PDB file of C-alpha atoms in Angstrom:
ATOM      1  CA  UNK A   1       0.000   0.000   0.000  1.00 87.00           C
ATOM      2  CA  UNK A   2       0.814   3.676  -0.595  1.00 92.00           C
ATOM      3  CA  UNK A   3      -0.092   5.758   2.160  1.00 92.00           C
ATOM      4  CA  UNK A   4       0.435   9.676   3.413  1.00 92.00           C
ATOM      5  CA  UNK A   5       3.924   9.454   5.914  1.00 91.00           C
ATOM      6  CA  UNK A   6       0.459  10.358   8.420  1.00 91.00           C
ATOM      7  CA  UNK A   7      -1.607   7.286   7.767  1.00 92.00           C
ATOM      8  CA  UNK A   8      -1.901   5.538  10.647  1.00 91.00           C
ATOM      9  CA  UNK A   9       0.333   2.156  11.181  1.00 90.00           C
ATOM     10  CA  UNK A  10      -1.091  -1.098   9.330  1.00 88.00           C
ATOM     11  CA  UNK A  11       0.156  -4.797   9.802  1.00 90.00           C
ATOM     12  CA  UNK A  12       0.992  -4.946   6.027  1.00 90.00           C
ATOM     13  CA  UNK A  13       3.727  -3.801   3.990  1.00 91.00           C
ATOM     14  CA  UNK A  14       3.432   0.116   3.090  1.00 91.00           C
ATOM     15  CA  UNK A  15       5.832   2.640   1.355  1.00 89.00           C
ATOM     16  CA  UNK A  16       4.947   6.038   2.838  1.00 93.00           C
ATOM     17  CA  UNK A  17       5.222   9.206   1.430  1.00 94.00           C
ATOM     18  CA  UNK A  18       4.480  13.247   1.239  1.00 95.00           C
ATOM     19  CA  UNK A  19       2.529  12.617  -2.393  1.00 95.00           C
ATOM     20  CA  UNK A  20       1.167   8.759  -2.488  1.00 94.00           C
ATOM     21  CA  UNK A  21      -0.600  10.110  -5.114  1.00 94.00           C
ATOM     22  CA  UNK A  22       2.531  11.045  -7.338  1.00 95.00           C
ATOM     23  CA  UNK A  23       4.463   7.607  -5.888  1.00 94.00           C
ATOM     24  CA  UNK A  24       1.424   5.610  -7.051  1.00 93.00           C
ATOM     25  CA  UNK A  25       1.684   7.486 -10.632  1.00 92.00           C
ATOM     26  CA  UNK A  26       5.548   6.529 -10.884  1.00 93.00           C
ATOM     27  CA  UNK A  27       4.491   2.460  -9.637  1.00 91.00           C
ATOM     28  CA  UNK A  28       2.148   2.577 -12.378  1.00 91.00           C
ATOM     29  CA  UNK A  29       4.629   3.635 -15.175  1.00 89.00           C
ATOM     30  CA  UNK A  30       7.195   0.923 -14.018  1.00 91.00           C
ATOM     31  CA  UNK A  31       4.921  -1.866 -14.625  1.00 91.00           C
ATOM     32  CA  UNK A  32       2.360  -0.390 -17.830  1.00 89.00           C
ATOM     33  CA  UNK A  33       3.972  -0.605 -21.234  1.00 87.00           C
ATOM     34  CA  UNK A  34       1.385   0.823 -23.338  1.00 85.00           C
ATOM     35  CA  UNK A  35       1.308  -0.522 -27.031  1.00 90.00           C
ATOM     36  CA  UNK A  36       3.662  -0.141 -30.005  1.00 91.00           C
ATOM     37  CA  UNK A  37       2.251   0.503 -32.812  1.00 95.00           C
ATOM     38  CA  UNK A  38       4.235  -0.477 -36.090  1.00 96.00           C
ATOM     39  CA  UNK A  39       5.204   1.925 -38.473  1.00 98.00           C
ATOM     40  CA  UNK A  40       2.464   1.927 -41.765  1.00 98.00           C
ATOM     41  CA  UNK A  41      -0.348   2.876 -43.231  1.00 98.00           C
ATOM     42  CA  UNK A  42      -3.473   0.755 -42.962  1.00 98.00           C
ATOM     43  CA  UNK A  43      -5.177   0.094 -46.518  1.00 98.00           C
ATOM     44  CA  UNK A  44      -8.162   2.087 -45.562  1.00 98.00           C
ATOM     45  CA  UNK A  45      -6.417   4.996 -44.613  1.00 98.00           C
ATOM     46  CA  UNK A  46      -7.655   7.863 -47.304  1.00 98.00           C
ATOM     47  CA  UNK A  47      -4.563  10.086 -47.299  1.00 98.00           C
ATOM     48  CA  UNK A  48      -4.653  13.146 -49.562  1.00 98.00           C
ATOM     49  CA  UNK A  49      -1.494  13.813 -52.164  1.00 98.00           C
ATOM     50  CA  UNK A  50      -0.813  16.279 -51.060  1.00 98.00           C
ATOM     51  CA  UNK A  51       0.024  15.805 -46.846  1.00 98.00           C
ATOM     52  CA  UNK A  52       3.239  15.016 -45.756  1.00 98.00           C
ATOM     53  CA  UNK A  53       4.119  12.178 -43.496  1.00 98.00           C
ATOM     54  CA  UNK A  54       6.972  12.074 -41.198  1.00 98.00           C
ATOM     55  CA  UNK A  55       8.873   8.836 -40.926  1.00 98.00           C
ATOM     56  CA  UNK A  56       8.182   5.663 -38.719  1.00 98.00           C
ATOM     57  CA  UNK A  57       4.261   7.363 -38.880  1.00 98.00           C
ATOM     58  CA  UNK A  58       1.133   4.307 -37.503  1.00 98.00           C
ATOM     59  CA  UNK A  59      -1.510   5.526 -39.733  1.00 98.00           C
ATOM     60  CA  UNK A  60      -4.612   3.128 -38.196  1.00 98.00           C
ATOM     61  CA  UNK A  61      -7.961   1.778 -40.098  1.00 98.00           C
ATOM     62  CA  UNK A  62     -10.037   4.748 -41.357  1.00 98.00           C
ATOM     63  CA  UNK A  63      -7.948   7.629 -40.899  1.00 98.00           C
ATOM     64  CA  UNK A  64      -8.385  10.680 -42.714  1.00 98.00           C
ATOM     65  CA  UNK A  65      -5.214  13.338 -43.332  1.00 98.00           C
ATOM     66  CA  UNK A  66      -6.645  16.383 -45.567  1.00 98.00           C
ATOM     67  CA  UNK A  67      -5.048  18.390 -48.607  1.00 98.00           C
ATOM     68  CA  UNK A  68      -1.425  19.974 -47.367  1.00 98.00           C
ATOM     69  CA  UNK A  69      -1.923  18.393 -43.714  1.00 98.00           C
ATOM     70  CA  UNK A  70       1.954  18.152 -42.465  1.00 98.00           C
ATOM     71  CA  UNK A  71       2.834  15.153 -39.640  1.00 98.00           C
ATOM     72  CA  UNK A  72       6.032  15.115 -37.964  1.00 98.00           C
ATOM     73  CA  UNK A  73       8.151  12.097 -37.249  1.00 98.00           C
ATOM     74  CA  UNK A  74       7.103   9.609 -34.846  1.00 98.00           C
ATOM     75  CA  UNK A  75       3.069  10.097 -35.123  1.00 98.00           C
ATOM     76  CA  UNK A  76       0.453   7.164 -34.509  1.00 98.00           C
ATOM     77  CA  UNK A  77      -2.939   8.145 -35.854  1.00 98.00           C
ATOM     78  CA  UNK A  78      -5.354   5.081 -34.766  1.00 98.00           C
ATOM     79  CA  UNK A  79      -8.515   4.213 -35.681  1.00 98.00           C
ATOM     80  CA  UNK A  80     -10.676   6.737 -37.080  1.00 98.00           C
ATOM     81  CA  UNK A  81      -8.570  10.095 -36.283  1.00 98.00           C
ATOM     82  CA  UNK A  82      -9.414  12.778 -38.722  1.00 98.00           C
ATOM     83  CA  UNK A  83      -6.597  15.579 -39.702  1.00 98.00           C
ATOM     84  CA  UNK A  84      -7.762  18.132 -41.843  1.00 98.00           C
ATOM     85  CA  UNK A  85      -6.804  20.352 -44.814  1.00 97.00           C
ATOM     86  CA  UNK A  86      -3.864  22.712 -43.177  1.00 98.00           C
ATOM     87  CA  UNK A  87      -2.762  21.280 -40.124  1.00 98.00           C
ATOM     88  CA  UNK A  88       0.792  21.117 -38.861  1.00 98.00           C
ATOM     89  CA  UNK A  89       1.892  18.348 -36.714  1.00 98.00           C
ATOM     90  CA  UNK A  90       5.694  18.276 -34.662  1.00 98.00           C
ATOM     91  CA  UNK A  91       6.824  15.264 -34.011  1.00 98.00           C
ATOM     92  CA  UNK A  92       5.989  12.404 -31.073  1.00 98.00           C
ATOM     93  CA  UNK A  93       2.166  13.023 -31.760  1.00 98.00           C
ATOM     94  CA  UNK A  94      -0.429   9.899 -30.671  1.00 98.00           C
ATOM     95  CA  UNK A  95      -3.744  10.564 -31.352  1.00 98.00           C
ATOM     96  CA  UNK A  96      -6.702   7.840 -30.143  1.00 98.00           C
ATOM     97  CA  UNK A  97      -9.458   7.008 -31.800  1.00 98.00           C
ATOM     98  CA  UNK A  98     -12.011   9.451 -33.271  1.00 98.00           C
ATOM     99  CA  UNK A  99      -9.597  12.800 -32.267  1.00 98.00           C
ATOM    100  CA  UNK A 100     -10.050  15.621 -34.953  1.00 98.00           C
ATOM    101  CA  UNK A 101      -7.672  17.938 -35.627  1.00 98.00           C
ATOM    102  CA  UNK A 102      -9.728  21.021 -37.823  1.00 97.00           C
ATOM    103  CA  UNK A 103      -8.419  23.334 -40.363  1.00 96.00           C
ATOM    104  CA  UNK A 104      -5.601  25.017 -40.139  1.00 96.00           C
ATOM    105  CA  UNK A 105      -4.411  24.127 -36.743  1.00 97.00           C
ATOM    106  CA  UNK A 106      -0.591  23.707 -35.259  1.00 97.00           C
ATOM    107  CA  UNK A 107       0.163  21.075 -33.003  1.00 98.00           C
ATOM    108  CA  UNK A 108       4.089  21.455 -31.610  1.00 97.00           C
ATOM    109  CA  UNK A 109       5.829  17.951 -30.705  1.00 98.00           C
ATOM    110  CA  UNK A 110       5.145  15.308 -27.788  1.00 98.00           C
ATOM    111  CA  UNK A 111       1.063  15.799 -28.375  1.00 98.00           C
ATOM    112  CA  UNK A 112      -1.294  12.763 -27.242  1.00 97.00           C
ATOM    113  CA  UNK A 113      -4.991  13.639 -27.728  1.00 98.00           C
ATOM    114  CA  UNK A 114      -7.663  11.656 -25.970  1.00 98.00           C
ATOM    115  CA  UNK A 115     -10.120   9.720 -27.897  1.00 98.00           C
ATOM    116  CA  UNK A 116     -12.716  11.911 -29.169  1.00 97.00           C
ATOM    117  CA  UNK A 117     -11.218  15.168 -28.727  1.00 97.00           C
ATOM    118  CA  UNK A 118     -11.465  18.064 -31.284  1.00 96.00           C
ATOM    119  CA  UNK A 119      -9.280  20.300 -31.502  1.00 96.00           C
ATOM    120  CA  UNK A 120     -10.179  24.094 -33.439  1.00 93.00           C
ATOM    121  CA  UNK A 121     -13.756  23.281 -32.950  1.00 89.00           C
ATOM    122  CA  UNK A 122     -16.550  26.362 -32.425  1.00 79.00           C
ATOM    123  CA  UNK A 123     -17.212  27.193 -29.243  1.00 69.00           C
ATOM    124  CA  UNK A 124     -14.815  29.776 -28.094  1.00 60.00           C
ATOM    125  CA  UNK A 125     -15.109  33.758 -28.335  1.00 63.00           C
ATOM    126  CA  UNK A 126     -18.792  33.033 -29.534  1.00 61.00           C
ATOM    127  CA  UNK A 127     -20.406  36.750 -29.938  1.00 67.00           C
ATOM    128  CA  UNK A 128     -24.423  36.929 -29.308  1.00 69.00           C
ATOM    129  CA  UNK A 129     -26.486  38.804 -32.586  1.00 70.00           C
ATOM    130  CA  UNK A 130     -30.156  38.682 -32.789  1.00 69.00           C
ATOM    131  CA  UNK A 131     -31.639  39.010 -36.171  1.00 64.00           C
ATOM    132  CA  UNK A 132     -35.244  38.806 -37.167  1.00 57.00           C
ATOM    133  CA  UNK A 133     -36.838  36.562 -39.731  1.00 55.00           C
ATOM    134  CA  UNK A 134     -39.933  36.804 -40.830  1.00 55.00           C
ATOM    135  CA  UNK A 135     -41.785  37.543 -37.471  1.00 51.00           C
ATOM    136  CA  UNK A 136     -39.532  35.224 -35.512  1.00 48.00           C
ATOM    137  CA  UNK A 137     -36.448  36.512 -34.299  1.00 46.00           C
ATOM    138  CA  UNK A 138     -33.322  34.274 -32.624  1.00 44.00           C
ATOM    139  CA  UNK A 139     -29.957  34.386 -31.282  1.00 47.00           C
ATOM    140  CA  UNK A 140     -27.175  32.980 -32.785  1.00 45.00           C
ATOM    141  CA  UNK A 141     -23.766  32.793 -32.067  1.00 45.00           C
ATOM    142  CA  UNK A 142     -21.220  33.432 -34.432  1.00 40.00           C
ATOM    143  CA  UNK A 143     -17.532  32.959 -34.637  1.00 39.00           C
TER     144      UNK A 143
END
């Protein structure tokens, strides 16, 4: 057990600490080795002509990389990842299944995005404008 150097004494083994927390993080990485993914392109990959592709790149079933779409060395793109048109990728990037990466975006080096996450999607600095139609009216925000 990992226990706080306060936690009361046990009969069993424990390591104590200031940050059991942080000790149980570091256990963890001695004993996980997450997947390696080999270096390739899977056949249903739709890859545009244009996009460069760094070396040693995973490139997993159904991923999309758009028109001019740059990926650095070293990036696994599993299942179902979707890089747009634009996008700049450094190196060491991992992105799980179903991340997006829109338009246009720059990504620097050592990266991992979490499956489903989208990254230069609407939602941010969204002004409020009301405009009427007809004899409705509604508020809309816009980007």
């Amino acid at each position: 057990m990992i226990v706080d150097d306060n936690f009361p004494a046990l009969q069993k083994s424990t390591l104590r600490t200031k940050n059991p927390y942080l000790a149980f993080a570091q256990v963890l990485n001695l004993f996980y080795q997450p997947p390696q993914f080999q270096p390739g392109i899977h056949p249903t990959a739709v890859i545009h002509s244009s996009a460069k592709i760094g070396r040693n790149a995973s490139i997993g079933p159904y991923v999309v990389v758009g028109e001019d779409a740059v990926l650095g060395d070293d990036c696994t793109l599993v299942a179902h990842v979707v890089i747009y048109h634009g996008v700049s990728i450094g190196n060491n990037f991992f992105a799980h299944a179903h991340a997006v990466v829109r338009e246009f975006c720059k990504i620097g080096n050592n990266v991992i995005l979490q499956n489903g996450v989208v990254i230069g999607a609407d939602g941010f600095g969204f002004a409020r404008t009301t405009r009427a139609i007809g004899t409705r009216s509604y508020s809309r925000g816009t980007w």
